[in-house]
Short mmCIF file of C-alpha atoms and ligand atoms in Angstrom, two decimals:
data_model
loop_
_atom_site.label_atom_id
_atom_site.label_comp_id
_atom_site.label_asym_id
_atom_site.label_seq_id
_atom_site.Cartn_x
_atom_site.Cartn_y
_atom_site.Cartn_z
CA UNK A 1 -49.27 51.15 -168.98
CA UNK A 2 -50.58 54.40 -171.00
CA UNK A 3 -53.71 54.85 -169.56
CA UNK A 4 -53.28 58.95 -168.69
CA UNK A 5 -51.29 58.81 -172.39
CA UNK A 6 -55.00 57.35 -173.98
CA UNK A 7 -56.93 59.88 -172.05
CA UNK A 8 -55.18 62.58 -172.44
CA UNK A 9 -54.44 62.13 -176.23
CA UNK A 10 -58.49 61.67 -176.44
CA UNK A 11 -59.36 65.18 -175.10
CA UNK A 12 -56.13 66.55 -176.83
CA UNK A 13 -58.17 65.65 -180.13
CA UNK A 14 -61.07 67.78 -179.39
CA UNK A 15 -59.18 70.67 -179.66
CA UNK A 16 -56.19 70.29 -181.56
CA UNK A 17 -56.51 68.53 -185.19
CA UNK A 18 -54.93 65.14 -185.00
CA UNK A 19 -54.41 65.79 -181.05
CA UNK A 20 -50.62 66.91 -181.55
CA UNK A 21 -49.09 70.05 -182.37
CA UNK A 22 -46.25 68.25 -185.61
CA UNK A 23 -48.17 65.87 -187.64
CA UNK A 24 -45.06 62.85 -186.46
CA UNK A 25 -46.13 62.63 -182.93
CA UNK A 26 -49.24 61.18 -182.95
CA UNK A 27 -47.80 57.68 -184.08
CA UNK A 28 -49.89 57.48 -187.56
CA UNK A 29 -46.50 55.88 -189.17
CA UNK A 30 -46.59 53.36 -186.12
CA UNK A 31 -49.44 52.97 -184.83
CA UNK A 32 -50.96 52.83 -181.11
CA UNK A 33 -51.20 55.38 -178.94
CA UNK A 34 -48.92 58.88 -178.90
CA UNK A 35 -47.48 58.64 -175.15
CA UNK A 36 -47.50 62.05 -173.78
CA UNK A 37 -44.36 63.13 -171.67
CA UNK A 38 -44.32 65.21 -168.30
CA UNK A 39 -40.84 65.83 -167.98
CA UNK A 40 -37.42 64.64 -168.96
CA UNK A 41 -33.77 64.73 -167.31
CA UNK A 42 -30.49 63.69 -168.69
CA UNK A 43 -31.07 60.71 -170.89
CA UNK A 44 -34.35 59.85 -168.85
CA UNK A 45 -38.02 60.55 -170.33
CA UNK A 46 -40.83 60.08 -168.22
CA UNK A 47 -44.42 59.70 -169.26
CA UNK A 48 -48.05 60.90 -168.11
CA UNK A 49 -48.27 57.51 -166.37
CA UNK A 50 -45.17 57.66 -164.91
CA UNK A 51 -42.68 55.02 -167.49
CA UNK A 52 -39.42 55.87 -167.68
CA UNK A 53 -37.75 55.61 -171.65
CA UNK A 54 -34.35 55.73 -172.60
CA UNK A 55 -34.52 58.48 -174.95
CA UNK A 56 -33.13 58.39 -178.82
CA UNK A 57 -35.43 61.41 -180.38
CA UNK A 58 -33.67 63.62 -178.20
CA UNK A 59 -37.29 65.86 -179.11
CA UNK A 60 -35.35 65.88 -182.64
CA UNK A 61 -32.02 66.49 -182.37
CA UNK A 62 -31.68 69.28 -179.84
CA UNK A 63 -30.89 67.73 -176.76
CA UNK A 64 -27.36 66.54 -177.79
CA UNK A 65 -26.03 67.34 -173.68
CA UNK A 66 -29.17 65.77 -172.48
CA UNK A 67 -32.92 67.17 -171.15
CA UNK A 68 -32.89 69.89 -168.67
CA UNK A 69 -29.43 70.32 -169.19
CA UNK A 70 -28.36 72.94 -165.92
CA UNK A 71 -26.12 75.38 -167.80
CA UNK A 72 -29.21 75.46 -170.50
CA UNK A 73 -31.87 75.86 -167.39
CA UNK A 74 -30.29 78.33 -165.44
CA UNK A 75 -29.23 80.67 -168.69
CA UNK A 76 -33.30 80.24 -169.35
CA UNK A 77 -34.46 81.24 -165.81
CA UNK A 78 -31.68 84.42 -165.63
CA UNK A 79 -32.97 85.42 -168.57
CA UNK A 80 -36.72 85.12 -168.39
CA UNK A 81 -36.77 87.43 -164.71
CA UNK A 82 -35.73 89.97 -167.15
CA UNK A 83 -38.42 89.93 -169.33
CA UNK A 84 -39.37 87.29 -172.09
CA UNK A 85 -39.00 89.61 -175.25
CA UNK A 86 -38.58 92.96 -176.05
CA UNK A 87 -39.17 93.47 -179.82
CA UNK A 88 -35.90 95.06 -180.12
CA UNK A 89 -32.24 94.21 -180.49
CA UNK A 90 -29.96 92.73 -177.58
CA UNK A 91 -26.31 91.66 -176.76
CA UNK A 92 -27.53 88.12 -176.33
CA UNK A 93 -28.31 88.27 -179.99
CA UNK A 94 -25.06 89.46 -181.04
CA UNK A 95 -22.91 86.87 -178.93
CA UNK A 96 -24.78 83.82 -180.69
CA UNK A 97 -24.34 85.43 -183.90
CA UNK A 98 -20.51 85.52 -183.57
CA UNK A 99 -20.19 82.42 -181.69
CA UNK A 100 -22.32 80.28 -184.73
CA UNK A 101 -19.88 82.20 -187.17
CA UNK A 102 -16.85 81.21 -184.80
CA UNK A 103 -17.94 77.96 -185.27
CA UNK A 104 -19.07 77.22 -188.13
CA UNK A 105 -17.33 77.40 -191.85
CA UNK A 106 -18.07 79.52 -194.37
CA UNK A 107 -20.88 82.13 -192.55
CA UNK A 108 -19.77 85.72 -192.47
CA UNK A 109 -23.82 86.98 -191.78
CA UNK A 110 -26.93 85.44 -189.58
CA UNK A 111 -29.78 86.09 -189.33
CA UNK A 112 -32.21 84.58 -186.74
CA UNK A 113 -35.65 83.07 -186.90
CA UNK A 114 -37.91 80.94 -185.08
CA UNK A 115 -38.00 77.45 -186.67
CA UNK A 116 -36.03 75.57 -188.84
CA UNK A 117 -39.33 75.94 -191.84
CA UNK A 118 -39.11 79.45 -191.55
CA UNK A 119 -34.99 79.57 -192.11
CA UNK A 120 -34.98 77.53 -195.19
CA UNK A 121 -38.51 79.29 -196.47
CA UNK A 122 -35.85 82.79 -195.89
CA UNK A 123 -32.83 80.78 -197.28
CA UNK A 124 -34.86 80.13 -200.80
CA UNK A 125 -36.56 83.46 -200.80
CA UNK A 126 -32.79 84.92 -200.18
CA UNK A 127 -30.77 82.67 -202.95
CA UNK A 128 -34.41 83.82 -205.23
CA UNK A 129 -33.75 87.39 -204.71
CA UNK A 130 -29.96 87.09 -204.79
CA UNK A 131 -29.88 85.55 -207.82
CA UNK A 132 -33.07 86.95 -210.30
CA UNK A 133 -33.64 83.16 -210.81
CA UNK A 134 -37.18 81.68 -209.60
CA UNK A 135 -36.41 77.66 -209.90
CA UNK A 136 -34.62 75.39 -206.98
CA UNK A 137 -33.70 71.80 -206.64
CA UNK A 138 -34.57 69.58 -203.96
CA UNK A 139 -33.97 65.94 -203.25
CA UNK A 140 -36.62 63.11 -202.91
CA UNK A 141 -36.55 62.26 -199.03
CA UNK A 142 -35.13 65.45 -197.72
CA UNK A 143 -37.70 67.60 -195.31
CA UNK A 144 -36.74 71.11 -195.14
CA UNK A 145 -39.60 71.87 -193.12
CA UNK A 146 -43.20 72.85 -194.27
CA UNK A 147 -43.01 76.10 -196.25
CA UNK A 148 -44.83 75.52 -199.57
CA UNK A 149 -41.56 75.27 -201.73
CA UNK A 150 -40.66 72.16 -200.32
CA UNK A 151 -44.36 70.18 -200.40
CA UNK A 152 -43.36 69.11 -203.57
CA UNK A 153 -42.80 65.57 -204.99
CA UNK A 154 -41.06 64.30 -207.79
CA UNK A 155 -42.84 65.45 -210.79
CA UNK A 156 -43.52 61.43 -212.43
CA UNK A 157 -40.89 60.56 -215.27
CA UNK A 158 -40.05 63.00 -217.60
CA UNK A 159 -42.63 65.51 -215.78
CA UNK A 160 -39.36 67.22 -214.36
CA UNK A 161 -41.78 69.74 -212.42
CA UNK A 162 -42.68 68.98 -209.53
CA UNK A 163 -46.12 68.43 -208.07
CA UNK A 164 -47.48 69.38 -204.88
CA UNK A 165 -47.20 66.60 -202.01
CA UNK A 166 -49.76 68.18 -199.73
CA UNK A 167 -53.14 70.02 -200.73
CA UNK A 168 -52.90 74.12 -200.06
CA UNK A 169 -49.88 74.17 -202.04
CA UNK A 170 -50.38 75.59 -205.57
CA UNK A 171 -49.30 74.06 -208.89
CA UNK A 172 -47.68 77.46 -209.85
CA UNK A 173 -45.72 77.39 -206.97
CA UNK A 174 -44.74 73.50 -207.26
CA UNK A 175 -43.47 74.08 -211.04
CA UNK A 176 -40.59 76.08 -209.66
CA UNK A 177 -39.61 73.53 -207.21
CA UNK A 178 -37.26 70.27 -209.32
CA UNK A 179 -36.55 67.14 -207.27
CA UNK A 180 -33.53 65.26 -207.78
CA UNK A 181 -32.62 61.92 -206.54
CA UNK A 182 -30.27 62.05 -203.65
CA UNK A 183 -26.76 60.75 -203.75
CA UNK A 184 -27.17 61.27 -208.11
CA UNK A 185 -25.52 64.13 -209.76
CA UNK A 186 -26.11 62.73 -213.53
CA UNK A 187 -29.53 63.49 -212.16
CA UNK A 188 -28.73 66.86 -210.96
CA UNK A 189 -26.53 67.74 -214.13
CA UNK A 190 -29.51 66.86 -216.16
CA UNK A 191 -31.83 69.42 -214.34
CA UNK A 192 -29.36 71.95 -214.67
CA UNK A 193 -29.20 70.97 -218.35
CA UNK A 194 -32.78 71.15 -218.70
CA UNK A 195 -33.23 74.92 -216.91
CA UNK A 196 -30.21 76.56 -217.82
CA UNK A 197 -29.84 79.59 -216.22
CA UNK A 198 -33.07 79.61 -214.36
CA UNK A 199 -31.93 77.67 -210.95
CA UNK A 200 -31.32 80.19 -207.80
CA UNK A 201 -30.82 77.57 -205.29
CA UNK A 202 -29.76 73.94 -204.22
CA UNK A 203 -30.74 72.82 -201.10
CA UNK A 204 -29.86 69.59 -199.71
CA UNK A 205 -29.49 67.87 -195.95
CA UNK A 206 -25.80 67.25 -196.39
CA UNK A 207 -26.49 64.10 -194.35
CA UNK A 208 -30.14 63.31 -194.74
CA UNK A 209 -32.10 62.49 -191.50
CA UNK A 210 -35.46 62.50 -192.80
CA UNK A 211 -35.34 59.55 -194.58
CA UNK A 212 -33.73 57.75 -191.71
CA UNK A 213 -30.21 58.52 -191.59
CA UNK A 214 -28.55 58.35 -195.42
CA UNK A 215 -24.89 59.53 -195.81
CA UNK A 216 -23.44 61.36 -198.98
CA UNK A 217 -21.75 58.92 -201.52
CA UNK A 218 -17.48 59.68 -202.13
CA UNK A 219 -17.85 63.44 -203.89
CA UNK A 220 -21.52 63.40 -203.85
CA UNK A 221 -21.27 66.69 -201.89
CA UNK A 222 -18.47 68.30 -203.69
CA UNK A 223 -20.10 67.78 -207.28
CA UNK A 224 -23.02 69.79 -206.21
CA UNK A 225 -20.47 72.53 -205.13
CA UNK A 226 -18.59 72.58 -208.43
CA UNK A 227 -21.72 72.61 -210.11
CA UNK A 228 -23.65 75.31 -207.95
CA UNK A 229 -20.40 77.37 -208.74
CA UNK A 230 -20.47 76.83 -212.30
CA UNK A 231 -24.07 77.58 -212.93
CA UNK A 232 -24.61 80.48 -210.46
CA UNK A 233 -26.92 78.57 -208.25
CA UNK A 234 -26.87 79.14 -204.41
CA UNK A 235 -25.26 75.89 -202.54
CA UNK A 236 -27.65 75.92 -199.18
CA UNK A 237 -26.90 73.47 -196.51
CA UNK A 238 -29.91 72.96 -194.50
CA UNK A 239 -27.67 71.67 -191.43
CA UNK A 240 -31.34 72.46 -189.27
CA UNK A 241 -30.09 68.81 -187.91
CA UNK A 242 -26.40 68.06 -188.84
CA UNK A 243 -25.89 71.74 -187.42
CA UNK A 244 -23.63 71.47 -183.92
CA UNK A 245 -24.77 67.67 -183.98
CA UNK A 246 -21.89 65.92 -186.40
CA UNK A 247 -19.11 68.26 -185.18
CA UNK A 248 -18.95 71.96 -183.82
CA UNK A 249 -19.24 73.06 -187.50
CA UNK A 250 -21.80 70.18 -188.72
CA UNK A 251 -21.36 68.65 -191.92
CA UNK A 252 -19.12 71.14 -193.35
CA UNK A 253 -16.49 70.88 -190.91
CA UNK A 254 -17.07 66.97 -191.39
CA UNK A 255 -16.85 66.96 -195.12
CA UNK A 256 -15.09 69.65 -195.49
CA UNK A 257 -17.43 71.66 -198.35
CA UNK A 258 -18.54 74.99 -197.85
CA UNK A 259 -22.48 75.70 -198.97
CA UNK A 260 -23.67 79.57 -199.82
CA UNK A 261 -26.03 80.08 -197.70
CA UNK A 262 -26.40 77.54 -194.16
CA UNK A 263 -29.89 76.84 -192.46
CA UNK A 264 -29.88 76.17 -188.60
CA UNK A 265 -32.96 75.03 -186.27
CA UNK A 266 -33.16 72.22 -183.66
CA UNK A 267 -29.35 72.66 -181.34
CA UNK A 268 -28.92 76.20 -182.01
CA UNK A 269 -32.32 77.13 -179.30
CA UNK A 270 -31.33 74.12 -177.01
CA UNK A 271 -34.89 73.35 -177.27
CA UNK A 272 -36.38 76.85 -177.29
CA UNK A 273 -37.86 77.75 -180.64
CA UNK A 274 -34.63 79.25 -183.00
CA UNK A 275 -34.41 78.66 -186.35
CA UNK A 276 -31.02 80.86 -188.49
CA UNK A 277 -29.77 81.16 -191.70
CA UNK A 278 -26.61 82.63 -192.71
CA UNK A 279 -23.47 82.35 -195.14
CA UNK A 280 -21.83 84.82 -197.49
CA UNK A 281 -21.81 88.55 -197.05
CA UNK A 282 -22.58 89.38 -199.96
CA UNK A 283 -25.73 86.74 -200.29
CA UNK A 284 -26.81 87.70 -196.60
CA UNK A 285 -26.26 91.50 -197.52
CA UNK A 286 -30.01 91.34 -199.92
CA UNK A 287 -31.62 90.66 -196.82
CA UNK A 288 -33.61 93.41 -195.38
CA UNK A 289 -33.14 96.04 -193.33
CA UNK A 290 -29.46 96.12 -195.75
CA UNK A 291 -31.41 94.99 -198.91
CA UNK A 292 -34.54 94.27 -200.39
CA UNK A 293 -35.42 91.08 -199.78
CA UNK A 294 -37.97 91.16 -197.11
CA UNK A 295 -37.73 88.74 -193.89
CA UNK A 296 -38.98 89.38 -190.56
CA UNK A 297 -40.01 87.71 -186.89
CA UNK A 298 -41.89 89.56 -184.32
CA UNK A 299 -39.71 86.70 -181.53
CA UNK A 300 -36.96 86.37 -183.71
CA UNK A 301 -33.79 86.36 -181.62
CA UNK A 302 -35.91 85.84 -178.41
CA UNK A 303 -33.70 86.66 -175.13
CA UNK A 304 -34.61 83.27 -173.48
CA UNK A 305 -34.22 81.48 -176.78
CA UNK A 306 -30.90 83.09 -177.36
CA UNK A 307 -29.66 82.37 -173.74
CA UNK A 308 -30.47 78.65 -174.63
CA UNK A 309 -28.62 78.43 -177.77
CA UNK A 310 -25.42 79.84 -176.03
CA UNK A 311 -25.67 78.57 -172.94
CA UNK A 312 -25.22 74.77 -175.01
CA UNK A 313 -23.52 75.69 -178.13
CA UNK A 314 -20.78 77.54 -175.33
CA UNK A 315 -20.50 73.70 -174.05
CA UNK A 316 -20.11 71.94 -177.62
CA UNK A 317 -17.61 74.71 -178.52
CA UNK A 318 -15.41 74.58 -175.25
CA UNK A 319 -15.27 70.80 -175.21
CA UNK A 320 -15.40 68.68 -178.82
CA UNK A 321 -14.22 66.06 -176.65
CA UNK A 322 -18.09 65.64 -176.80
CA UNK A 323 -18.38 64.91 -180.13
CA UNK A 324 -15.63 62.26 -179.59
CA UNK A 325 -17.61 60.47 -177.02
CA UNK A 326 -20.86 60.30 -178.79
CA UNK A 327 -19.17 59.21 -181.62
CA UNK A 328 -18.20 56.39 -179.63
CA UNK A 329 -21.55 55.76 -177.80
CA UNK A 330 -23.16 55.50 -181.08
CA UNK A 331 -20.62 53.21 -182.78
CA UNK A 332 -21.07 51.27 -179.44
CA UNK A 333 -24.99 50.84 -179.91
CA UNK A 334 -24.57 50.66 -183.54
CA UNK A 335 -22.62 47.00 -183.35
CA UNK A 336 -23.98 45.78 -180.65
CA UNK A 337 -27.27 46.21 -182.75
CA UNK A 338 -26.00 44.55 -185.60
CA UNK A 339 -24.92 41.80 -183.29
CA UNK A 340 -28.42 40.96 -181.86
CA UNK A 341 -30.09 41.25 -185.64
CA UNK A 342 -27.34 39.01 -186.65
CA UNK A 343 -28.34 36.46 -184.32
CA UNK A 344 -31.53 36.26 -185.11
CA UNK A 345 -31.18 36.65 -188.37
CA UNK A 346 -33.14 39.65 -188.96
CA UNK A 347 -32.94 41.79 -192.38
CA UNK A 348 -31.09 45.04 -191.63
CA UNK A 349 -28.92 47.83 -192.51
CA UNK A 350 -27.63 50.83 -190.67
CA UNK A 351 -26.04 54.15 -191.61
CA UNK A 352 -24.18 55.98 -189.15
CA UNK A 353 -22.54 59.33 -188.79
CA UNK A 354 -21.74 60.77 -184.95
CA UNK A 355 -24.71 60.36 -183.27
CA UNK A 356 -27.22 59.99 -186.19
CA UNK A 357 -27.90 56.48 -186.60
CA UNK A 358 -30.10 54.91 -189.10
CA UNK A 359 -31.92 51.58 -188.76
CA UNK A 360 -33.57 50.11 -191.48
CA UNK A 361 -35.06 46.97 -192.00
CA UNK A 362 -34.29 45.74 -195.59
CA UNK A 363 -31.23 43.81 -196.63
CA UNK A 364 -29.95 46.61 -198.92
CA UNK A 365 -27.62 49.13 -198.83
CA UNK A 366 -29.62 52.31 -198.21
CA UNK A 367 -28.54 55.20 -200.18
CA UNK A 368 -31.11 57.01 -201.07
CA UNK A 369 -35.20 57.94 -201.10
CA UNK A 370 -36.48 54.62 -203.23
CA UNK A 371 -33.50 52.26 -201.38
CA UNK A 372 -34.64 53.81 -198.00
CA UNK A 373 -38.84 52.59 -198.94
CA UNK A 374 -37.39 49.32 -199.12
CA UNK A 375 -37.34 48.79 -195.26
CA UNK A 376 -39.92 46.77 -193.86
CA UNK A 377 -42.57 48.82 -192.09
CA UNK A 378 -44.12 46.23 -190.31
CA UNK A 379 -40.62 45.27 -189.06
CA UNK A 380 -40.18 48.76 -187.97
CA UNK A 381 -43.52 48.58 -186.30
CA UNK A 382 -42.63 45.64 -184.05
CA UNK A 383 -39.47 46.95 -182.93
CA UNK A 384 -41.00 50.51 -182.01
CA UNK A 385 -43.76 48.81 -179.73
CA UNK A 386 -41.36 45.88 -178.52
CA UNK A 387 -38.57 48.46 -177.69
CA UNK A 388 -41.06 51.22 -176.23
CA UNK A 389 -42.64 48.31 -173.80
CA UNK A 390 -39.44 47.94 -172.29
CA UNK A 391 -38.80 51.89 -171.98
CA UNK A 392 -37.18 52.54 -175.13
CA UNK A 393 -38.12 55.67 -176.80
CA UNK A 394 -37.01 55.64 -180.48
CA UNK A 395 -38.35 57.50 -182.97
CA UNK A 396 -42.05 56.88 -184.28
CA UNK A 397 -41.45 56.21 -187.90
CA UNK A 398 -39.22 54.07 -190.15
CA UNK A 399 -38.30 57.46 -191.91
CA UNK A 400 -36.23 59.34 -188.81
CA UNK A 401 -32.91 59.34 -187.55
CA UNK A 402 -31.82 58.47 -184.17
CA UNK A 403 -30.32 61.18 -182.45
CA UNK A 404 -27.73 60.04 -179.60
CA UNK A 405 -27.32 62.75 -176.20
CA UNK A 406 -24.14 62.61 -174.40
CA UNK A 407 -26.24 62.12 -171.28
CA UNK A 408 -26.11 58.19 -172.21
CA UNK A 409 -24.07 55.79 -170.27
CA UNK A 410 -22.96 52.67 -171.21
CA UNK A 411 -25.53 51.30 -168.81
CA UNK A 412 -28.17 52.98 -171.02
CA UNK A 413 -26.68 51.55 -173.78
CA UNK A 414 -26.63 48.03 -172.49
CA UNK A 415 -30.06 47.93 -171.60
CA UNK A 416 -31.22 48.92 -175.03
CA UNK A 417 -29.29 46.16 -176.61
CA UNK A 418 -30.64 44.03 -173.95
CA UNK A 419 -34.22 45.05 -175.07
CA UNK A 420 -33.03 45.16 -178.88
CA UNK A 421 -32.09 41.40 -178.23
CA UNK A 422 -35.55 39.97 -176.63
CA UNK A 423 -37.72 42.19 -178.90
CA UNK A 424 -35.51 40.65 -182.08
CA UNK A 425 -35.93 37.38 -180.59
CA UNK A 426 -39.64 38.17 -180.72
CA UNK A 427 -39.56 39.35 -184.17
CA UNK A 428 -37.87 36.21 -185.84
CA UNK A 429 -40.68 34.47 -184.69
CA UNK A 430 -43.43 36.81 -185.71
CA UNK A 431 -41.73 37.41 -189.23
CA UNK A 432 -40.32 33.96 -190.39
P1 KE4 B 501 -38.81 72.86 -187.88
O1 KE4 B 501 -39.66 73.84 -188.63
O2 KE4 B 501 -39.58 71.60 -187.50
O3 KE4 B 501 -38.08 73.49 -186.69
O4 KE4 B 501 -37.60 72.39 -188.85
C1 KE4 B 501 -37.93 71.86 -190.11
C2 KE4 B 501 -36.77 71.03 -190.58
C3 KE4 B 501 -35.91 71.55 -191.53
N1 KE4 B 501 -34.85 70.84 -191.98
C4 KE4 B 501 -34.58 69.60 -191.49
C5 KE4 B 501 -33.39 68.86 -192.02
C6 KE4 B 501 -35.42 69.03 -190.51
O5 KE4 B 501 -35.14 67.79 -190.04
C7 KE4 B 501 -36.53 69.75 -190.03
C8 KE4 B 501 -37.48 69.18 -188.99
N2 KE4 B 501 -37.21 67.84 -188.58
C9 KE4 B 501 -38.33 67.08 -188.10
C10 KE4 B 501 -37.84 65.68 -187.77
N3 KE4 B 501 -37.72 64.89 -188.93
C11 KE4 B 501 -39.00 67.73 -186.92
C12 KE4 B 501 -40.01 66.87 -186.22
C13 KE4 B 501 -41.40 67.31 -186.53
O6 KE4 B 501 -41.71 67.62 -187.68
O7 KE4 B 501 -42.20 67.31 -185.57
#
């Protein structure tokens, strides 16, 4: 069944470390062997060896309209017969800069990069130099990509520093970094409390999908505003998933609480690598060429990457009918899912917002990082390889979201609950 995927992933590893180019793709958290896709269309992957998978990674988020999406293909080939970059500014970069700010609250300035690391690495190095203040806060569970800042865990106990979660990152650099516990703003008051005056930034998922899929308790979200605005700290969204996915203006339209500073990635390049951060004019204004604080990308604002992100974020803007139906797909798959782990009495718990949806394996409420480690990874396990037998592709580790495309019919949708059913049928035997 994955012959060309085992062969393939065997010479991959002589040449790239781990065989994969992002650490979550070689199926460490699941086990087995990373299958390794040729192409995709609509809601349809399709493997080496030629399987077929429903698809619920959606490669992360971005294809919310489905793969190879026409108006998204056709921008890309238009734009690549006129070259692939030119180093130098462009209309095309202009147009998704005012159609991002048309859409989304709160951003009066953007600035463009080329992953969604390297637009929260600018958004803390922007909220640092904004501010005079070195120190941030992070919360346990959230990813904000790989730049050093965020490597950090939760500094043990009353250690409120953090410490670095991955070697290469320095202890100097981990001391500024404070982790809070999501969903907890006692916790959050009481780093303030304890570094009074010293904290530049916040920066939080609003709707964490890195831990699977965790939603914001009632005023969770606006308690960190009125305390960002009361100390002087810098409120940054990192929306690098929620962004265009939970509504035309992500989170913020959806909860209705405007950040500082907003970090984009994932929807925004339809695929193609764009990362963005933006927010208030007077934050964004310290940002060089205007100010001092340096920032730079010799591809940032690439033509074909631009004509990507407008070519889809032009369909989400003309149409939030979308967001309607995947609301609806996902609610769909959501309770038909609960259904089938009902039945056979399975453990589990969901969170769902739009078309993030959360499964987790553990009878309690999941609400944050420790809640979240409660699920059952061997659970998790079962159901990845049971649901990926029967051409399911969810996503390969207990700690991701699913991400829904609007390229799903209900016929997709029945046939994962159909799988969902046999493969929990499967796993009441294995587990009890
Ligand atoms: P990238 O550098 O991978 O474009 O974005 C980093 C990032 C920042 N913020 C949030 C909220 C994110 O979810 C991400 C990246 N998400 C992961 C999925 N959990 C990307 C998958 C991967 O690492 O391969």
């Amino acid at each position: 069944m994955y012959e060309k995927s085992k062969q393939l992933y065997e010479r991959a590893q002589k040449f790239i470390p781990g065989g994969v180019n992002s650490p979550v793709r070689a199926f460490k958290a699941v086990g087995g062997t990373p299958v390794f896709f040729e192409k995709a269309n609509g809601a349809i992957l399709y493997d080496a060896d030629g399987n077929e998978y429903i698809d619920y990674v959606t490669s992360w988020g971005p294809m919310i309209l489905g793969h190879a999406y026409p108006p998204v293909i056709n921008a890309v080939k238009k734009a690549a017969e006129n070259s692939t970059s030119f180093g130098a500014p462009t209309e095309l970069e202009i147009e998704l800069a005012e159609l991002i700010i048309k859409m989304v609250p709160g951003i009066d300035k953007i600035r463009m990069v080329n992953s969604g690391t390297e637009a929260c690495m600018s958004a803390i190095r922007v909220a640092r130099g904004f501010t005079g203040r070195n120190k941030i806060i992070k919360f346990e569970g959230c990813y904000h990509g790989h730049g050093d800042s965020f490597l950090i865990k939760a500094g043990s106990g009353a250690l409120t520093f953090g410490t670095p979660s991955s070697p290469g990152v320095t202890k100097g650099t981990a001391e500024d970094t404070l982790t809070a516990s999501y969903n907890d703003l006692e916790d959050v008051k009481r780093l303030f409390d304890e570094n009074k005056g010293e904290i530049a930034a916040l920066i939080i998922e609003p709707v964490p999908g890195n831990m699977g899929c965790i939603l914001p308790n009632e005023g969770f979200l606006e308690g960190l505003r009125e305390l960002c605005t009361k100390e002087g700290t810098v409120l940054i969204f990192d929306e690098v998933m929620t962004g265009f996915r939970l509504a035309r203006g992500g989170a913020q339209e959806v909860y209705g609480v405007e950040a500082d500073l907003t970090t984009f990635g994932k929807i925004i390049g339809a695929g193609l690598p764009v990362g963005a951060y933006g927010g208030k004019e007077e934050i964004m204004n310290v940002v060089s060429p205007t100010g001092p604080v340096y920032q730079a990308g010799t591809l940032s604002g690439n033509p074909l990457a631009m004509s990507a992100g407008l070519a889809l974020l032009s369909e989400l803007n003309d149409n939030p009918k979308i967001y309607e139906e995947l609301d609806l797909k996902t609610t769909h798959l959501e309770e038909w899912l609960h259904r089938v782990f009902k039945h056979h009495e399975i453990p589990h718990t969901m969170n769902r917002l739009g078309s993030m949806l959360g499964i987790f394996f553990c009878e309690e409420k999941v609400t944050d990082f420790s809640t979240a480690t409660q699920t059952n990874q061997e659970m998790f396990k079962f159901f990845f390889h049971g649901m990926l037998e029967r051409g399911i592709y969810l996503p390969p580790s207990a700690y991701e979201s699913l991400f829904l495309s609007n390229a799903l019919t209900q016929e997709h949708i029945d046939k994962t609950v159909a799988a969902a059913d046999e493969v929990a049928e499967l796993m009441a035997e294995h587990f009890n």
